[in-house]
Tab-separated table of C-alpha atoms in Angstrom:
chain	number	residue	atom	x	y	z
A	1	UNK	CA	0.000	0.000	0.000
A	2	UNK	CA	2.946	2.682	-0.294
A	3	UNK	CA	2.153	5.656	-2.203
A	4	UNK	CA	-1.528	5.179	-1.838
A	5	UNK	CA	-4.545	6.598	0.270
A	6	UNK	CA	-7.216	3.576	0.574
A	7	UNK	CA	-10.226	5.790	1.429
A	8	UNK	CA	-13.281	4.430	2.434
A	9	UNK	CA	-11.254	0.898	3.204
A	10	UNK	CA	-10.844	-1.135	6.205
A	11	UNK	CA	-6.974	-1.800	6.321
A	12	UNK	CA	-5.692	-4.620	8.380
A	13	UNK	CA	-2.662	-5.629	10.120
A	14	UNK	CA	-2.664	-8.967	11.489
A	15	UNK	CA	0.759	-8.954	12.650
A	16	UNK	CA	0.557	-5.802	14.266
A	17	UNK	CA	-3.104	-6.839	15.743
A	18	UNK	CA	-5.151	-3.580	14.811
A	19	UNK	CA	-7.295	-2.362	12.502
A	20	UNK	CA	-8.264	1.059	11.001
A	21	UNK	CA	-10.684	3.144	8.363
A	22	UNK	CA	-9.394	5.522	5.934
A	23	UNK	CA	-12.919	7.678	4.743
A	24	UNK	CA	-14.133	7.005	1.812
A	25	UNK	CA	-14.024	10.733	0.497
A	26	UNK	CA	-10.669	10.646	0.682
A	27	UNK	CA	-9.621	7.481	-2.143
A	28	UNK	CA	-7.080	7.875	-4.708
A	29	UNK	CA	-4.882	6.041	-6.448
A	30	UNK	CA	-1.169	6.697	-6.730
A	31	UNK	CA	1.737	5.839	-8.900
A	32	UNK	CA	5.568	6.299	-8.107
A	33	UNK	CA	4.566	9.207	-5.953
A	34	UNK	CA	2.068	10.878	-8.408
A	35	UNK	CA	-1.686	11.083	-9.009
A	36	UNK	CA	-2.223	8.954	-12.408
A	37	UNK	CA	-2.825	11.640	-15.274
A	38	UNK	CA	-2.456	11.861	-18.838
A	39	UNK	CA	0.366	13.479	-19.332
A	40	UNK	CA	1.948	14.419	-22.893
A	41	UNK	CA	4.442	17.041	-22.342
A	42	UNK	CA	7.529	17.093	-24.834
A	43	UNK	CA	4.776	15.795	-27.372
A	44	UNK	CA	3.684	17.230	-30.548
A	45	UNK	CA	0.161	17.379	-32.221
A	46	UNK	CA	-1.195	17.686	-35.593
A	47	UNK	CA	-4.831	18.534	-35.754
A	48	UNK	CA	-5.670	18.538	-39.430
A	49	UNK	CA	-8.733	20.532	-39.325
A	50	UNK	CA	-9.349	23.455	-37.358
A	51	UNK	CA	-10.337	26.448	-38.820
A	52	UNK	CA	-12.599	27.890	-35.705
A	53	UNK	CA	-13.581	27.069	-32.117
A	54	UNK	CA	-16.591	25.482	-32.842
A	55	UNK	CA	-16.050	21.673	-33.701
A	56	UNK	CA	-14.038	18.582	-32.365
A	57	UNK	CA	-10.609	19.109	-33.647
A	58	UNK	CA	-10.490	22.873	-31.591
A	59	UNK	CA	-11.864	20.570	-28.670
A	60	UNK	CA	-9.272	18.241	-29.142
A	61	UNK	CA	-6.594	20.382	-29.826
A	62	UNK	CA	-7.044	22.507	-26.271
A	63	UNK	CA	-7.375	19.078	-24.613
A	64	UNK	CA	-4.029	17.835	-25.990
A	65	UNK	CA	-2.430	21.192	-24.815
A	66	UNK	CA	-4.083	21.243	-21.706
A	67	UNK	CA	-2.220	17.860	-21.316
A	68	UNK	CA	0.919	19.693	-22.263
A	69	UNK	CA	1.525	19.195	-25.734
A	70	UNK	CA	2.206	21.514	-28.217
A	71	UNK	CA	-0.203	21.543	-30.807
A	72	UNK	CA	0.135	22.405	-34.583
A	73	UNK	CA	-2.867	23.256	-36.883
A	74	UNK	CA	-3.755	22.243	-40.182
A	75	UNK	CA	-6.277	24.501	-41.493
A	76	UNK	CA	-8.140	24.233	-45.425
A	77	UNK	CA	-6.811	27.271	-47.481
A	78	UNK	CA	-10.473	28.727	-47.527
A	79	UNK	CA	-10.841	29.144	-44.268
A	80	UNK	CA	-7.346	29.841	-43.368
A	81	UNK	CA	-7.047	33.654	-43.148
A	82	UNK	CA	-10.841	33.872	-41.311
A	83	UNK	CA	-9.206	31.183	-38.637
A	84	UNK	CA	-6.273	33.702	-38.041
A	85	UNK	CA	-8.363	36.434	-38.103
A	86	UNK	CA	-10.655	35.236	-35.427
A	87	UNK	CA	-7.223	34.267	-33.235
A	88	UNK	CA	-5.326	37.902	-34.050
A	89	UNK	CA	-8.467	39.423	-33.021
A	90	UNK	CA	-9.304	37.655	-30.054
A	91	UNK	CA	-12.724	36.974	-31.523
A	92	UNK	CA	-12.516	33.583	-29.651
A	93	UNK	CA	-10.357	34.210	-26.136
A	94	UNK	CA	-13.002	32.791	-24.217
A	95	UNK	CA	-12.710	29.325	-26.095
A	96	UNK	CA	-9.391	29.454	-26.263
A	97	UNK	CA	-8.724	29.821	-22.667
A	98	UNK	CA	-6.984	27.285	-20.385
A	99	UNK	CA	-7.301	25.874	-17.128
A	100	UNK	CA	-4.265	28.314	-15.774
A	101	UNK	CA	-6.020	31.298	-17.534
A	102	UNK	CA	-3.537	31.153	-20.358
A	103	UNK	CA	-4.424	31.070	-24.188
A	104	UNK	CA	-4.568	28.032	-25.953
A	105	UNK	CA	-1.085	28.882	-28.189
A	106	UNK	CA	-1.116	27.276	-32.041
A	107	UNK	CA	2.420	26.117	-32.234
A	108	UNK	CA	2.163	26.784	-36.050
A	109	UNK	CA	-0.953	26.415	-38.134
A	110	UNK	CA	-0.558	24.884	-41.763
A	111	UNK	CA	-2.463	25.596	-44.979
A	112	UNK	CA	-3.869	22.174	-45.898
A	113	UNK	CA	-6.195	20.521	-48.575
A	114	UNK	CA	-6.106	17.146	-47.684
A	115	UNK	CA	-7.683	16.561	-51.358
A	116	UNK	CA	-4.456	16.608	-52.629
A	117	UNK	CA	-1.487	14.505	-52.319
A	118	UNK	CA	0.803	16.250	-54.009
A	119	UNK	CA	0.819	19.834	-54.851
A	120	UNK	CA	0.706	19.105	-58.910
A	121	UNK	CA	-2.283	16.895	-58.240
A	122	UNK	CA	-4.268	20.330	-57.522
A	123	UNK	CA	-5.842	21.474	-60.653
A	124	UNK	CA	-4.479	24.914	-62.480
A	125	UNK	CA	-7.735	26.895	-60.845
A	126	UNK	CA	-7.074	25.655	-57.703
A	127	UNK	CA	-3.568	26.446	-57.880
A	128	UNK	CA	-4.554	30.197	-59.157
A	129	UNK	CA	-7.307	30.453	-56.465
A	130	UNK	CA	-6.638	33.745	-54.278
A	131	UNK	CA	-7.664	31.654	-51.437
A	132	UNK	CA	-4.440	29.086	-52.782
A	133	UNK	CA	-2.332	30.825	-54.391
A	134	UNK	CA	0.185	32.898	-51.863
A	135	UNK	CA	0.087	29.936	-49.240
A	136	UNK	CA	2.586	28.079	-50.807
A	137	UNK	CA	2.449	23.627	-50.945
A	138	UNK	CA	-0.667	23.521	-49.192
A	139	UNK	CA	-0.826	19.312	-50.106
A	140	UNK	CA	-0.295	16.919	-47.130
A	141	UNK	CA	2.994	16.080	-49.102
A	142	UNK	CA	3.999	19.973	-48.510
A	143	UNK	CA	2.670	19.719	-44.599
A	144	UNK	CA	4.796	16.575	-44.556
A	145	UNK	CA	8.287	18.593	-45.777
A	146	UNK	CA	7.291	22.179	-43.850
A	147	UNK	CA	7.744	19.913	-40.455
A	148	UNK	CA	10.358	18.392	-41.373
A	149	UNK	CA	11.827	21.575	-42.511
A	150	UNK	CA	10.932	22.970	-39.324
A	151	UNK	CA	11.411	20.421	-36.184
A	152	UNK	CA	13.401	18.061	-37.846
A	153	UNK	CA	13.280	14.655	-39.138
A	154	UNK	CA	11.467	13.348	-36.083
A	155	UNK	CA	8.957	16.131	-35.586
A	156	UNK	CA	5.915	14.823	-34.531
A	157	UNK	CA	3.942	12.743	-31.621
A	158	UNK	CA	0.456	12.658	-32.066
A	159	UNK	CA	-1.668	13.561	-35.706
A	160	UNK	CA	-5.145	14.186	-35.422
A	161	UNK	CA	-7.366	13.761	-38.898
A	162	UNK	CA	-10.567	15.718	-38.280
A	163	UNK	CA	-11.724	16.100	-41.771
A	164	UNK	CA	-14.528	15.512	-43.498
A	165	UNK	CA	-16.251	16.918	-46.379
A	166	UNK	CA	-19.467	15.925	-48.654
A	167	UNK	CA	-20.310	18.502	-51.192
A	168	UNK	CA	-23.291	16.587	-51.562
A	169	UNK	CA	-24.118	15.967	-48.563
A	170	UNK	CA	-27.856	17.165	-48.663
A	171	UNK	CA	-28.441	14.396	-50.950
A	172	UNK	CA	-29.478	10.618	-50.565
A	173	UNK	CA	-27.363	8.526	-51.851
A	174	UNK	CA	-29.682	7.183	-54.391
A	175	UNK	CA	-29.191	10.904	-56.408
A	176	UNK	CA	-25.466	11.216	-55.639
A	177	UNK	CA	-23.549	11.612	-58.355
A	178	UNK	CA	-19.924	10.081	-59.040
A	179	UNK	CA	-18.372	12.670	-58.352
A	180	UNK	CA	-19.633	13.879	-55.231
A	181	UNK	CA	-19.646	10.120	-53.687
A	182	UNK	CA	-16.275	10.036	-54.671
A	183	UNK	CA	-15.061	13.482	-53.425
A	184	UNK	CA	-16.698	12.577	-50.081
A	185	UNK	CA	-14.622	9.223	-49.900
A	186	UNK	CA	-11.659	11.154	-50.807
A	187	UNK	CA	-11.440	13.845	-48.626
A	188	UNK	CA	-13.203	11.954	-45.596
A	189	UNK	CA	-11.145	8.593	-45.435
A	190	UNK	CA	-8.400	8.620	-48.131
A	191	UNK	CA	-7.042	11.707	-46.207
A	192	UNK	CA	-6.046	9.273	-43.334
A	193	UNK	CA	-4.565	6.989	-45.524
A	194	UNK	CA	-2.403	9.603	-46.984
A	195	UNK	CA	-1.866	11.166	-43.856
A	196	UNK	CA	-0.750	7.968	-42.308
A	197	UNK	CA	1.623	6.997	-45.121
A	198	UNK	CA	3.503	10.563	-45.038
A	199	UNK	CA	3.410	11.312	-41.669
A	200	UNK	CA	3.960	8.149	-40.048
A	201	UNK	CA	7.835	8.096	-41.274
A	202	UNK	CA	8.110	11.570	-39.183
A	203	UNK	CA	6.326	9.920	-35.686
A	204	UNK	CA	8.608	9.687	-32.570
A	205	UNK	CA	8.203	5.811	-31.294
A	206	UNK	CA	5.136	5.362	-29.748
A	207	UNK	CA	3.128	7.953	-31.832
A	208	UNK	CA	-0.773	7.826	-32.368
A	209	UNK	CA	-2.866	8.632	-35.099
A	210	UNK	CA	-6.610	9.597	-34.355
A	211	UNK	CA	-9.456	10.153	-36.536
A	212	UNK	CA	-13.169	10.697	-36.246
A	213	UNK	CA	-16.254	8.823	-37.435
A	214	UNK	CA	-19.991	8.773	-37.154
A	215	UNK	CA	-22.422	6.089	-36.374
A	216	UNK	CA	-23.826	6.646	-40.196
A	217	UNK	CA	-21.038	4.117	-41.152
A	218	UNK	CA	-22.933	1.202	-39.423
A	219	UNK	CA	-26.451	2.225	-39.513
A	220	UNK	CA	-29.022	4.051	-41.868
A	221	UNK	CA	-29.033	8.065	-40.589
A	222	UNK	CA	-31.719	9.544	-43.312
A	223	UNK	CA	-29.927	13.136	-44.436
A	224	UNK	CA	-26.914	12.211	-43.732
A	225	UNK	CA	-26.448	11.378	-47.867
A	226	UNK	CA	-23.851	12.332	-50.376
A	227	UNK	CA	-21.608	9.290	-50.140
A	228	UNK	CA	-21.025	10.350	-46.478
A	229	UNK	CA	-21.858	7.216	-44.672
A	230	UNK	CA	-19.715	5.122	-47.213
A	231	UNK	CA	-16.600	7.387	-46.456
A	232	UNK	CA	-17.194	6.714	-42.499
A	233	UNK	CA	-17.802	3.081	-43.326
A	234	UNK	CA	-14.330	3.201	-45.682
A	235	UNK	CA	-12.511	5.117	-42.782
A	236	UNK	CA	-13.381	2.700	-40.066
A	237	UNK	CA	-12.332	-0.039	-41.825
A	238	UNK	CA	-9.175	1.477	-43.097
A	239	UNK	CA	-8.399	2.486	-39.422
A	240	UNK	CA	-8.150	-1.385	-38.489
A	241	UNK	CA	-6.170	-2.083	-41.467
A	242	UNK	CA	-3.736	1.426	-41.056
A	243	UNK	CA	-3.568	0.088	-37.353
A	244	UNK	CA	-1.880	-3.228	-38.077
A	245	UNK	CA	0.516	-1.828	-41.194
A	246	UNK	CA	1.839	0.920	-39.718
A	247	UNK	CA	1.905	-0.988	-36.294
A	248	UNK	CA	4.410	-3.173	-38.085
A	249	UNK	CA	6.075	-0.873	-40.118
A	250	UNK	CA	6.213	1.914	-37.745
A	251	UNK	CA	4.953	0.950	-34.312
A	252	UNK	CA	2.615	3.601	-34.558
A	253	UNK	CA	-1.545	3.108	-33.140
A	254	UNK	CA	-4.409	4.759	-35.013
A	255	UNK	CA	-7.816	4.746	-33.789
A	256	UNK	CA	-11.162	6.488	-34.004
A	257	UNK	CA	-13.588	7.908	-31.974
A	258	UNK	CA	-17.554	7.444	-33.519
A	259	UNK	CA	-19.026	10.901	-31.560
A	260	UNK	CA	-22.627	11.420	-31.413
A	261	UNK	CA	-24.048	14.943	-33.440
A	262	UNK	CA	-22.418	18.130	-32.331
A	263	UNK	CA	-23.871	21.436	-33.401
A	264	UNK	CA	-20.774	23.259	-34.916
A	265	UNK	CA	-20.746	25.339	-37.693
A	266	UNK	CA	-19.270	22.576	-39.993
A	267	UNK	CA	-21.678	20.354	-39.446
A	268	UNK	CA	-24.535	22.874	-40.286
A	269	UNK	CA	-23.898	21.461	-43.741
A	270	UNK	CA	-26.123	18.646	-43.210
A	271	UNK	CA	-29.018	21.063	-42.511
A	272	UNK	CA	-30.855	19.786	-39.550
A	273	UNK	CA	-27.796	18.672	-37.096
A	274	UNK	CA	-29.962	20.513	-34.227
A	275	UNK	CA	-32.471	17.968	-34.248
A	276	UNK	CA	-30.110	15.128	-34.672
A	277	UNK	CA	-28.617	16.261	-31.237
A	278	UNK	CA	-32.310	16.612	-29.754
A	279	UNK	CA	-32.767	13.104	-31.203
A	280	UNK	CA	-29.869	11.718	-29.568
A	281	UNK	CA	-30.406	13.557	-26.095
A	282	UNK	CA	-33.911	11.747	-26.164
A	283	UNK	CA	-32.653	8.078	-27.100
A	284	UNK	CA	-29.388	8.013	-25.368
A	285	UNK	CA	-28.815	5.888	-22.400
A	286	UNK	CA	-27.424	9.367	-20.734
A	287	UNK	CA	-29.930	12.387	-21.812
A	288	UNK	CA	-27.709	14.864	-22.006
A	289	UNK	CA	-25.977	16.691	-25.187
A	290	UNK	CA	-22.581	15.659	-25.836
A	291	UNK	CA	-20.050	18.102	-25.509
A	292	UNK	CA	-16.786	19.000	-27.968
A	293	UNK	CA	-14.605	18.383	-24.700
A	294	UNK	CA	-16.008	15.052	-24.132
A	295	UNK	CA	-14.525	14.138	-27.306
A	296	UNK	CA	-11.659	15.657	-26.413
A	297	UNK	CA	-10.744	14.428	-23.876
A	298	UNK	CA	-11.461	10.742	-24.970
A	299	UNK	CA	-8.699	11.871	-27.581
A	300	UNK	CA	-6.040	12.869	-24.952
A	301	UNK	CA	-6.555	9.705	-23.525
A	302	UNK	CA	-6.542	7.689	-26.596
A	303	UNK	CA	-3.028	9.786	-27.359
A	304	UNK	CA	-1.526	9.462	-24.220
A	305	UNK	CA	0.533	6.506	-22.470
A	306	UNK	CA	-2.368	5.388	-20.811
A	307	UNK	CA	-3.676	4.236	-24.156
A	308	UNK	CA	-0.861	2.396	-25.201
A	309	UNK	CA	-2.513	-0.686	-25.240
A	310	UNK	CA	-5.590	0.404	-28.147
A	311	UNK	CA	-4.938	0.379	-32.000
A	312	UNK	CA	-7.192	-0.381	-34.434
A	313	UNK	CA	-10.223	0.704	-32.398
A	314	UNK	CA	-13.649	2.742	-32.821
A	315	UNK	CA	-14.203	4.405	-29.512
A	316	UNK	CA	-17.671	5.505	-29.422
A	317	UNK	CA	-18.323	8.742	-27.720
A	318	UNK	CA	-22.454	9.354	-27.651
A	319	UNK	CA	-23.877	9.113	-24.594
A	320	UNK	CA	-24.147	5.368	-25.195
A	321	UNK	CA	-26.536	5.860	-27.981
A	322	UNK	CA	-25.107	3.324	-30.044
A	323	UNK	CA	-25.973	0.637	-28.042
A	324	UNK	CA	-29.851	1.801	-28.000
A	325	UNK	CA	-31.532	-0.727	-30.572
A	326	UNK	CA	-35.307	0.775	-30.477
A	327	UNK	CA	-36.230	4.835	-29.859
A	328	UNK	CA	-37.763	5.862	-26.837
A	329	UNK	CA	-38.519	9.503	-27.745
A	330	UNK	CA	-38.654	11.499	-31.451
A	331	UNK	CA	-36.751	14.627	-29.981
A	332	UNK	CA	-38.277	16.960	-32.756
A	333	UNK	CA	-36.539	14.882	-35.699
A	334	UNK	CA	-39.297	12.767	-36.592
């Protein structure tokens, strides 16, 4: 019992003939001399996909710092100079403050298109695009050399895929075209792929890759269309298969976390995400609305030595909703 408080215990001593109660109130759980806590300082993170403090990678990303990591950015070129507009003009302080009153501090933020493996994949108008044009390689090939450039051959810890986009998302699948099924798939699970297979060369030992997925891979969601639930389906299953090849080939973990609806400004793309959180709230096994920090701090964990042990996972992060097999309550979506 060294380095531990046994609260709310009855301890005995036979040899010593006595007998005594620590309070319950008290209990906690040491190790070498600390409280257990995820702890990931001298780590670096890659979040690909912030661009405001609305969604799960910001959530994420302050979670990982709050553990003590440093945390890059990689931000879509669109929605690049808005993002560091809203930080330079402490449009979102409040978010962005941590536990010690500090500001959650963006190591570096990265223009990134995750479309695009290669900067001579992007077509000629992309290229030209005044939202492309003056942030130089913006491909995850270019993120992949700018670290490198930066930190080193070595430079990174912990890479965080929180993209996703459908530009057809509105539609069922039945009237989605080619093209938009297929630009879903790419952006939404390819990305990892890629991701994995240019970044995982530049992980320190023990490095995680994290991505995140929706219960629309698994079961019929009606709205959320445009090839969507096929790319959540494709990223799941690629996350198994990433887990065991780059296990071997780099001893790296990847994993995802399936969250439940959040109302960010992303997801407003789908068109009625409000009601898919009432929905949830009134069919989960816990009734209230998820929150972004939930998630992130599932991620933290996931990222963290304490997780060591999971690769090739789907942690699901919904109020238990996925294990609901009837509804109990419409919550305004039906």
């Amino acid at each position: 019992m060294r380095n531990a408080e046994l609260k709310g215990k009855v301890v005995r001593y036979p040899t010593l003939n006595f007998t005594f109660r620590i309070p319950h109130s008290a209990f906690r759980i040491w190790v070498g001399g600390a409280m257990l806590s995820i702890d990931l300082k001298g780590k670096r993170a890659l979040v690909a996909g912030v661009a405001d403090d609305g969604g799960y990678g910001f959530a994420i990303a302050k979670a990982l710092a709050e553990a003590g990591a440093t945390v890059c950015a990689g931000t879509w070129p669109p929605a690049l100079n808005i993002f560091l507009n809203l930080l330079e003009r402490g449009k979102i302080d409040d978010s962005r403050r941590m536990p010690d009153g500090s500001l959650l501090q963006f190591e570096k933020i990265y223009p990134l298109d995750a479309a695009y493996d290669t900067l001579a994949e992007a077509p000629a108008e992309i290229r030209g695009n005044k939202r492309y044009k003056d942030v130089g390689d913006f491909s995850v090939a270019g993120l992949a050399q700018r670290l490198v450039q930066e930190f080193g051959e070595r430079p990174l810890d912990i890479v965080v895929h929180s993209l996703a986009n459908g530009p057809e998302v509105k539609k069922p699948l039945l009237d989605t075209s080619r093209a938009g099924y297929l630009a879903a798939v790419s952006v939404s699970a390819y990305s990892l792929v890629s991701l994995v297979a240019r970044l995982g060369p530049l992980m320190r030992p023990g490095g995680s890759f994290l991505s995140l997925t929706y219960m629309a891979s698994e079961r019929v969601v009606p709205g959320y269309g445009g090839g969507m639930s096929s790319a959540k389906a494709a990223l799941e299953s690629d996350t198994r298969t990433l887990a065991f090849e780059a296990g071997r080939r780099y001893g790296l973990r990847v994993n995802t976390i399936s969250a439940g609806p959040l109302a960010s400004r992303a997801a407003s793309a789908i068109g009625k995400i409000e009601r898919m959180v009432e929905y949830y709230a009134a069919n989960a096994p816990l009734t209230e609305p998820l929150t972004a920090r939930e998630v992130g701090t599932t991620a933290a964990f996931l990222a963290s030595p304490l997780g060591t042990g999971i690769t090739g996972a789907t942690i699901y992060v919904d109020k238990g909703y996925h294990a609901m097999g009837a509804a109990v309550g419409t919550g305004g979506l039906l």
